[in-house]
């Protein structure tokens, strides 16, 4: 008898994965690929729909070649949220999908931020450049012909859901990013009105629970992907929710931290609570909320520094077949006892402020070396997470903090985060949190588990506990205060540039 597996597709801004898990959470096969995207103009970040689907199909065909001895019983997708996809009457993209790294709508977001109080009372969140509502408002102003032809709007994972199942719709986690009434957890005419988009309410997609079976793999999709014809497709969810689930956060009181392209910091609650400091969004079912404090300012800053300025070390590591980022911890360890003189703002791709802030190093002197810069980057990433986490801890019950992301593989950075938070953090041993969380949703949806808690207990991984380090804490907490003070002093320059 073949082992049963479920497939979780996890699509990020720069890469994607398709991973098959058995019902104990073991990885049986995996395949990754780059996520195609274009930057046709400054501040624009887009993805051509057909290129996107072709990349997913190719990835799935490669995965299927590794699963001949397994029985595939379900599939689902999670993907980067926000941004927007717009389809015509034939369910074809009217234009390239706009990604959440896109900042073309910055001025538009400032316009609607003037309605912050009303937006919070209705939607549980303010306007941001990457939010679907802000982008749709920008399109209305700049590409009215596109919206005039629109028959539906959706998110990245919903575009893949349509191609897999031939059903148009979204789920609670994605729908709640713009036009939802945060209390009722459903579309609200007032939300559309606040963004001057009342005409779009009639084309808002149906909203499923992430675990709902929305269709099955048809013959054409089977030919393109290799997925078995007839297997169920679940609605899927926003990748930050999937990542939290994969990290073991499934119920109120758990705070999940994802250190990737975005700084994702989110706590599950059984009651909604709104603030300008976080988004109050729906979780996997009505009656649960995911309260997100986020900004595009996390470990992608380290990736940029290494890829741009450390090519020699990357080439050496590639030839030696070793971790290309291994030298980072080594160089930081050599200066670990030195004071944190340098402050780094990790704002290469965006920031948590209401201004167009820049990334920069402050405090560099001639005696500093690359290790000091790398240490400052590590600290800056941790500081931006703390900037988001502190308001969540102050306003919600937080029993534990679970952390995932590439930087957690460091032997140093997790200790920095635990120390600046002065809280124990838990790091799951399985690093593929988004795909695992999606696979759990699939397993629940097709009836293999009664609920997500049961799935997490069976399929979830063990976690490593990291406690605050007294020595690091002694230096890093004052360094964080310096970080905040420098930010306060430079803020007027950012605002008036």
Coordinates of C-alpha atoms in Angstrom, one line a residue:
X1 CA 0.0 0.0 0.0
X2 CA 1.4 3.4 -1.0
X3 CA 2.0 6.0 1.7
X4 CA -0.6 8.9 1.5
X5 CA 0.8 12.4 1.1
X6 CA -0.6 15.9 0.8
X7 CA 1.0 18.7 -1.2
X8 CA 1.5 22.2 0.1
X9 CA 2.5 24.8 -2.4
X10 CA 4.2 27.8 -0.8
X11 CA 4.7 30.8 -3.1
X12 CA 6.9 33.7 -2.0
X13 CA 7.9 37.0 -3.6
X14 CA 11.2 35.6 -4.9
X15 CA 10.9 31.9 -4.6
X16 CA 8.3 29.1 -4.5
X17 CA 8.2 25.5 -3.2
X18 CA 6.0 22.5 -3.6
X19 CA 6.4 19.9 -0.8
X20 CA 4.8 16.6 -0.2
X21 CA 4.2 15.6 3.4
X22 CA 3.0 12.3 4.8
X23 CA 0.3 12.5 7.5
X24 CA 3.0 12.5 10.2
X25 CA 4.5 15.7 8.8
X26 CA 7.6 14.0 7.2
X27 CA 8.8 15.5 3.9
X28 CA 8.6 12.8 1.2
X29 CA 9.6 15.0 -1.7
X30 CA 10.2 18.7 -2.4
X31 CA 10.8 21.0 -5.4
X32 CA 11.7 24.7 -5.5
X33 CA 11.8 27.3 -8.2
X34 CA 12.2 31.1 -8.5
X35 CA 9.1 33.2 -8.6
X36 CA 9.1 35.3 -11.8
X37 CA 8.6 39.0 -11.4
X38 CA 9.3 42.2 -13.3
X39 CA 10.1 45.8 -12.3
X40 CA 9.1 47.7 -15.4
X41 CA 9.3 51.1 -13.7
X42 CA 10.8 52.4 -10.4
X43 CA 8.6 51.4 -7.5
X44 CA 6.7 48.8 -9.6
X45 CA 6.8 45.0 -8.9
X46 CA 4.7 42.8 -11.1
X47 CA 4.2 39.2 -12.3
X48 CA 2.9 38.1 -15.6
X49 CA 0.1 35.5 -15.0
X50 CA 1.0 33.1 -17.7
X51 CA 4.7 33.1 -16.7
X52 CA 3.6 32.6 -13.1
X53 CA 1.4 29.6 -14.0
X54 CA 4.1 28.1 -16.2
X55 CA 6.6 28.2 -13.4
X56 CA 4.2 26.6 -11.0
X57 CA 3.4 23.8 -13.5
X58 CA 7.1 23.1 -14.2
X59 CA 7.8 22.9 -10.5
X60 CA 4.9 20.5 -9.9
X61 CA 5.9 18.3 -12.8
X62 CA 9.4 17.9 -11.3
X63 CA 7.8 17.2 -7.9
X64 CA 5.5 14.5 -9.3
X65 CA 8.5 12.8 -10.8
X66 CA 9.7 12.1 -7.3
X67 CA 6.3 10.8 -6.0
X68 CA 5.7 7.6 -8.1
X69 CA 5.6 5.4 -5.0
X70 CA 3.2 7.7 -3.1
X71 CA -0.6 8.3 -3.1
X72 CA -1.4 12.0 -3.4
X73 CA -4.7 12.7 -1.7
X74 CA -4.9 16.5 -1.8
X75 CA -3.3 19.8 -2.7
X76 CA -3.5 23.4 -1.6
X77 CA -1.6 26.7 -2.0
X78 CA -0.5 29.6 0.1
X79 CA 1.2 32.7 -1.3
X80 CA 2.4 36.2 -0.4
X81 CA -0.6 38.3 0.4
X82 CA -1.7 41.8 -0.4
X83 CA -1.0 43.1 -3.9
X84 CA -3.8 42.4 -6.4
X85 CA -4.8 40.3 -9.4
X86 CA -7.6 41.3 -11.8
X87 CA -9.4 38.9 -14.2
X88 CA -11.7 39.5 -17.1
X89 CA -14.9 37.7 -18.0
X90 CA -12.9 34.7 -19.3
X91 CA -10.9 34.6 -16.0
X92 CA -7.8 35.8 -17.8
X93 CA -5.5 38.4 -16.2
X94 CA -6.3 41.9 -17.5
X95 CA -2.8 43.0 -16.5
X96 CA 0.2 41.6 -14.7
X97 CA -0.4 40.9 -11.0
X98 CA 0.9 43.6 -8.7
X99 CA 3.0 42.3 -5.8
X100 CA 3.2 43.4 -2.2
X101 CA 6.7 44.9 -2.8
X102 CA 5.2 47.4 -5.2
X103 CA 5.2 50.9 -3.8
X104 CA 3.6 52.8 -6.8
X105 CA 0.6 53.6 -4.6
X106 CA 2.5 55.3 -1.8
X107 CA 0.9 58.7 -2.4
X108 CA -2.5 57.0 -2.8
X109 CA -2.1 55.3 0.6
X110 CA -1.3 58.7 2.2
X111 CA -4.6 60.0 0.8
X112 CA -6.6 57.2 2.3
X113 CA -4.6 57.3 5.6
X114 CA -6.4 60.5 6.3
X115 CA -9.5 58.3 6.9
X116 CA -7.5 56.1 9.4
X117 CA -10.1 56.3 12.2
X118 CA -13.0 55.3 9.9
X119 CA -10.9 52.5 8.3
X120 CA -9.9 51.1 11.7
X121 CA -13.6 51.1 12.8
X122 CA -14.7 49.3 9.7
X123 CA -11.8 47.2 8.4
X124 CA -9.5 46.9 11.4
X125 CA -6.5 48.3 9.5
X126 CA -5.3 51.4 7.8
X127 CA -4.2 52.0 4.3
X128 CA -0.8 50.9 3.0
X129 CA 0.9 51.0 -0.4
X130 CA 0.7 47.3 -0.9
X131 CA -2.9 46.8 0.3
X132 CA -5.4 45.5 -2.4
X133 CA -7.7 48.5 -1.7
X134 CA -5.0 51.1 -2.1
X135 CA -3.8 49.4 -5.3
X136 CA -7.3 49.2 -6.8
X137 CA -7.8 52.9 -5.9
X138 CA -4.5 53.7 -7.8
X139 CA -5.7 51.7 -10.8
X140 CA -9.0 53.5 -10.8
X141 CA -7.0 56.8 -11.0
X142 CA -4.4 55.6 -13.5
X143 CA -5.8 52.6 -15.4
X144 CA -9.6 53.1 -15.4
X145 CA -9.9 51.0 -18.5
X146 CA -8.6 48.0 -16.6
X147 CA -11.2 48.2 -13.8
X148 CA -13.9 48.8 -16.4
X149 CA -13.3 45.3 -17.8
X150 CA -12.8 43.6 -14.4
X151 CA -15.0 40.7 -13.6
X152 CA -13.2 39.6 -10.4
X153 CA -10.2 40.5 -8.2
X154 CA -8.2 38.2 -6.1
X155 CA -4.8 37.4 -4.6
X156 CA -1.7 35.5 -5.9
X157 CA -2.7 32.2 -4.4
X158 CA -6.3 32.6 -5.7
X159 CA -4.9 32.9 -9.2
X160 CA -3.2 29.5 -8.7
X161 CA -6.3 28.1 -7.0
X162 CA -8.3 29.0 -10.2
X163 CA -5.7 27.4 -12.5
X164 CA -5.8 24.2 -10.3
X165 CA -9.5 23.9 -9.6
X166 CA -11.2 26.2 -12.2
X167 CA -13.1 27.9 -9.3
X168 CA -12.9 31.6 -8.6
X169 CA -12.8 32.7 -5.0
X170 CA -10.6 33.6 -2.0
X171 CA -10.5 32.8 1.7
X172 CA -10.9 34.5 5.0
X173 CA -7.3 35.3 5.5
X174 CA -6.9 37.1 2.2
X175 CA -10.3 38.7 2.0
X176 CA -9.8 40.4 5.3
X177 CA -6.8 42.4 3.9
X178 CA -9.0 45.3 2.7
X179 CA -12.7 45.3 2.3
X180 CA -13.8 43.1 5.3
X181 CA -15.8 44.2 8.3
X182 CA -13.3 43.0 10.9
X183 CA -16.0 42.2 13.4
X184 CA -18.5 40.4 11.2
X185 CA -15.7 38.9 9.0
X186 CA -17.5 39.5 5.8
X187 CA -17.5 42.0 2.9
X188 CA -18.7 45.4 4.0
X189 CA -20.2 48.1 1.6
X190 CA -18.8 50.8 3.9
X191 CA -15.2 49.5 3.3
X192 CA -15.6 49.8 -0.5
X193 CA -17.1 53.2 0.0
X194 CA -14.2 54.4 2.1
X195 CA -11.8 53.7 -0.8
X196 CA -14.2 55.2 -3.4
X197 CA -14.6 51.8 -4.9
X198 CA -18.3 50.9 -4.3
X199 CA -18.6 49.7 -7.9
X200 CA -16.3 46.8 -7.1
X201 CA -18.4 45.3 -4.4
X202 CA -20.4 43.4 -7.0
X203 CA -17.3 41.6 -8.3
X204 CA -15.9 40.7 -4.9
X205 CA -15.0 37.0 -4.9
X206 CA -16.8 34.4 -2.8
X207 CA -15.0 33.7 0.5
X208 CA -14.2 30.2 1.8
X209 CA -12.6 28.9 4.9
X210 CA -9.0 27.9 4.0
X211 CA -9.9 24.2 4.6
X212 CA -12.9 24.2 2.3
X213 CA -12.6 21.9 -0.7
X214 CA -13.3 24.2 -3.7
X215 CA -12.7 21.8 -6.6
X216 CA -10.6 19.0 -8.0
X217 CA -7.8 18.6 -10.5
X218 CA -9.2 18.3 -14.0
X219 CA -7.7 16.6 -17.0
X220 CA -6.1 19.8 -18.5
X221 CA -4.5 20.7 -15.1
X222 CA -3.3 17.1 -14.8
X223 CA -1.6 17.3 -18.2
X224 CA 0.1 20.6 -17.3
X225 CA 1.1 19.8 -13.7
X226 CA 1.3 16.0 -13.4
X227 CA -1.1 16.1 -10.4
X228 CA -3.5 13.2 -10.4
X229 CA -6.8 13.9 -12.0
X230 CA -9.7 14.1 -9.4
X231 CA -7.7 14.9 -6.2
X232 CA -9.3 17.6 -4.1
X233 CA -8.1 21.2 -4.1
X234 CA -8.6 23.3 -0.9
X235 CA -9.1 27.1 -0.8
X236 CA -5.7 27.7 0.8
X237 CA -4.6 30.8 2.7
X238 CA -2.2 33.8 3.0
X239 CA 1.3 32.6 3.4
X240 CA 1.9 34.4 6.7
X241 CA -1.0 32.5 8.3
X242 CA 0.4 29.3 6.7
X243 CA 3.8 30.1 8.1
X244 CA 2.4 30.6 11.6
X245 CA 0.5 27.3 11.4
X246 CA 3.7 25.5 10.2
X247 CA 5.6 27.0 13.1
X248 CA 3.1 25.5 15.5
X249 CA 0.9 28.6 16.1
X250 CA -2.7 27.5 15.8
X251 CA -4.6 29.0 18.8
X252 CA -4.9 32.2 20.8
X253 CA -1.9 33.3 22.9
X254 CA 0.7 32.2 20.4
X255 CA 2.8 34.8 18.6
X256 CA 4.5 33.9 15.4
X257 CA 7.5 35.7 14.0
X258 CA 8.6 35.3 10.4
X259 CA 12.0 36.8 9.4
X260 CA 12.0 36.9 5.7
X261 CA 11.5 39.5 3.0
X262 CA 8.9 41.0 5.4
X263 CA 9.1 41.3 9.1
X264 CA 6.0 39.4 10.0
X265 CA 4.9 39.5 13.7
X266 CA 1.4 38.2 14.4
X267 CA -0.6 37.0 17.4
X268 CA -3.7 34.9 17.3
X269 CA -6.7 36.1 19.4
X270 CA -10.3 35.0 20.1
X271 CA -11.4 38.6 20.2
X272 CA -10.7 41.4 17.7
X273 CA -8.7 44.5 18.8
X274 CA -7.8 47.3 16.5
X275 CA -4.9 49.8 16.4
X276 CA -2.8 51.7 14.0
X277 CA 0.1 49.5 15.1
X278 CA -1.2 46.3 13.6
X279 CA -3.7 44.8 11.1
X280 CA -6.6 43.0 12.6
X281 CA -7.4 40.3 10.1
X282 CA -9.3 37.0 10.0
X283 CA -7.6 33.7 10.8
X284 CA -8.6 30.3 9.6
X285 CA -12.2 30.4 10.6
X286 CA -14.7 32.9 11.8
X287 CA -14.3 33.7 15.5
X288 CA -10.5 33.8 15.3
X289 CA -8.3 36.7 14.3
X290 CA -4.7 37.1 13.3
X291 CA -3.3 40.5 14.5
X292 CA -0.3 41.4 12.2
X293 CA 2.3 44.0 12.7
X294 CA 4.4 43.9 9.5
X295 CA 6.8 45.8 7.3
X296 CA 9.2 44.8 4.4
X297 CA 12.2 45.2 6.6
X298 CA 13.7 41.9 7.8
X299 CA 16.4 39.4 6.7
X300 CA 16.2 40.4 3.0
X301 CA 18.5 43.2 4.1
X302 CA 21.2 40.7 5.0
X303 CA 20.6 38.8 1.7
X304 CA 21.1 42.1 -0.2
X305 CA 24.3 42.9 1.7
X306 CA 25.8 39.5 1.1
X307 CA 24.7 39.1 -2.5
X308 CA 25.9 42.7 -3.4
X309 CA 29.1 43.1 -1.4
X310 CA 30.4 39.6 -0.5
X311 CA 30.5 37.8 -3.9
X312 CA 33.9 36.4 -3.2
X313 CA 32.8 34.6 -0.1
X314 CA 29.7 33.3 -1.9
X315 CA 31.9 31.9 -4.7
X316 CA 34.2 30.2 -2.3
X317 CA 31.3 28.7 -0.4
X318 CA 29.7 27.4 -3.6
X319 CA 32.9 25.7 -4.7
X320 CA 33.4 24.2 -1.3
X321 CA 29.8 23.1 -1.1
X322 CA 29.2 24.8 2.3
X323 CA 26.7 27.3 3.7
X324 CA 27.1 30.5 1.7
X325 CA 26.1 32.5 4.8
X326 CA 28.4 30.7 7.2
X327 CA 31.1 33.4 7.1
X328 CA 28.5 35.9 8.5
X329 CA 28.3 34.2 11.9
X330 CA 32.0 33.7 12.0
X331 CA 32.8 37.4 11.4
X332 CA 30.1 38.6 13.8
X333 CA 31.5 36.2 16.5
X334 CA 34.9 37.9 16.2
X335 CA 33.4 41.3 17.2
X336 CA 30.7 40.0 19.5
X337 CA 32.2 41.6 22.6
X338 CA 32.6 45.0 20.9
X339 CA 30.1 47.7 21.7
X340 CA 27.2 48.1 19.3
X341 CA 28.5 51.5 18.0
X342 CA 26.9 51.1 14.6
X343 CA 23.1 51.5 14.1
X344 CA 21.6 50.0 10.9
X345 CA 18.0 50.8 9.7
X346 CA 16.9 47.7 7.7
X347 CA 14.7 49.7 5.3
X348 CA 16.1 48.7 1.9
X349 CA 12.7 47.4 0.8
X350 CA 10.4 49.4 3.0
X351 CA 9.8 50.4 6.6
X352 CA 7.2 50.5 9.4
X353 CA 6.9 54.3 9.4
X354 CA 4.5 56.6 7.7
X355 CA 7.3 58.2 5.6
X356 CA 9.5 57.0 2.8
X357 CA 12.5 56.2 5.1
X358 CA 15.8 55.1 3.8
X359 CA 18.2 52.3 4.9
X360 CA 21.5 53.5 6.3
X361 CA 24.3 52.8 8.7
X362 CA 25.0 55.4 11.4
X363 CA 28.1 55.6 13.6
X364 CA 30.7 54.0 11.3
X365 CA 34.3 54.9 12.1
X366 CA 37.7 53.8 10.6
X367 CA 38.3 51.1 13.1
X368 CA 35.1 49.2 12.2
X369 CA 35.3 46.2 9.9
X370 CA 32.8 44.1 7.9
X371 CA 32.0 42.1 11.0
X372 CA 30.8 45.2 12.8
X373 CA 28.5 46.0 9.8
X374 CA 27.1 42.5 9.7
X375 CA 26.5 42.7 13.5
X376 CA 24.6 45.9 13.0
X377 CA 22.5 44.3 10.2
X378 CA 21.7 41.4 12.5
X379 CA 20.7 43.9 15.3
X380 CA 18.7 46.1 12.9
X381 CA 16.6 43.1 11.8
X382 CA 16.0 42.1 15.4
X383 CA 15.2 45.7 16.3
X384 CA 12.6 46.1 13.6
X385 CA 10.9 42.9 14.8
X386 CA 10.9 44.2 18.4
X387 CA 9.4 47.5 17.1
X388 CA 6.4 45.5 15.9
X389 CA 6.3 42.9 18.7
X390 CA 6.3 45.2 21.7
X391 CA 2.8 46.6 21.0
X392 CA 1.4 43.1 20.4
X393 CA 2.8 41.9 23.8
X394 CA 1.4 44.9 25.5
X395 CA -2.1 44.5 24.1
X396 CA -2.6 40.7 23.7
X397 CA -2.1 37.6 25.9
X398 CA 1.2 36.1 24.6
X399 CA 2.1 32.8 26.1
X400 CA 4.8 31.8 23.7
X401 CA 6.8 33.2 20.7
X402 CA 7.6 31.0 17.7
X403 CA 10.1 32.2 15.1
X404 CA 10.8 31.0 11.6
X405 CA 12.8 32.3 8.7
X406 CA 16.2 31.9 7.1
X407 CA 18.0 34.0 9.6
X408 CA 17.0 31.6 12.4
X409 CA 19.6 29.1 11.1
X410 CA 22.2 31.5 12.4
X411 CA 23.8 30.5 15.7
X412 CA 23.8 34.1 16.8
X413 CA 20.7 36.0 15.6
X414 CA 18.1 34.0 17.5
X415 CA 20.0 34.8 20.7
X416 CA 19.9 38.5 19.8
X417 CA 16.2 38.4 19.2
X418 CA 15.5 36.5 22.5
X419 CA 17.8 38.9 24.4
X420 CA 16.3 42.1 23.0
X421 CA 12.8 40.8 23.6
X422 CA 13.8 39.4 27.0
X423 CA 11.6 36.4 26.3
X424 CA 12.2 32.8 25.4
X425 CA 11.6 32.0 21.7
X426 CA 10.9 28.7 20.1
X427 CA 12.3 27.7 16.7
X428 CA 10.7 24.7 14.9
X429 CA 13.1 22.1 13.6
X430 CA 11.3 21.9 10.3
X431 CA 12.1 25.1 8.3
X432 CA 9.5 24.7 5.6
X433 CA 6.8 26.3 7.7
X434 CA 4.7 27.8 4.9
X435 CA 4.4 24.6 3.0
X436 CA 3.8 22.5 6.1
X437 CA 1.1 24.9 7.3
X438 CA -0.6 24.6 3.9
X439 CA -0.3 20.8 4.0
X440 CA -2.0 20.8 7.4
X441 CA -4.8 22.9 6.0
X442 CA -5.2 20.3 3.1
X443 CA -5.1 17.4 5.5
X444 CA -7.9 18.9 7.7
X445 CA -9.9 19.9 4.6
X446 CA -10.0 16.4 3.2
X447 CA -10.9 14.9 6.6
X448 CA -7.7 13.3 7.7
X449 CA -7.9 15.3 11.0
X450 CA -10.9 16.7 12.8
X451 CA -9.3 20.2 13.2
X452 CA -6.1 22.1 12.9
X453 CA -4.9 21.5 16.5
X454 CA -5.1 17.8 15.9
X455 CA -3.2 18.2 12.6
X456 CA -0.5 20.3 14.3
X457 CA 0.0 17.8 17.1
X458 CA 0.5 15.0 14.5
X459 CA 2.3 16.8 11.7
X460 CA 4.1 19.6 13.5
X461 CA 7.8 19.5 14.3
X462 CA 9.7 19.8 17.6
X463 CA 11.0 23.2 18.6
X464 CA 14.3 24.4 20.0
X465 CA 14.0 26.8 22.9
X466 CA 16.3 29.9 22.9
X467 CA 16.6 31.8 26.1
X468 CA 17.8 35.4 26.5
X469 CA 21.6 35.6 26.9
X470 CA 22.6 37.9 29.8
X471 CA 25.8 39.0 28.1
X472 CA 24.1 39.9 24.9
X473 CA 21.1 41.4 26.7
X474 CA 23.5 43.8 28.5
X475 CA 24.6 45.3 25.2
X476 CA 21.6 44.9 22.9
X477 CA 18.9 46.5 25.0
X478 CA 20.8 49.9 25.2
X479 CA 21.6 49.5 21.5
X480 CA 17.9 49.3 20.8
X481 CA 17.2 52.5 22.8
X482 CA 19.9 54.1 20.6
X483 CA 18.2 52.8 17.5
X484 CA 14.9 54.3 18.5
X485 CA 16.5 57.7 19.4
X486 CA 18.4 57.9 16.1
X487 CA 15.1 57.0 14.3
X488 CA 13.4 59.8 16.1
X489 CA 16.1 62.3 15.2
X490 CA 16.3 61.4 11.5
X491 CA 12.5 61.1 11.0
X492 CA 12.1 64.8 10.1
X493 CA 14.7 64.4 7.4
X494 CA 12.9 61.4 5.9
X495 CA 9.6 63.3 6.1
X496 CA 10.8 66.4 4.4
X497 CA 13.1 64.9 1.8

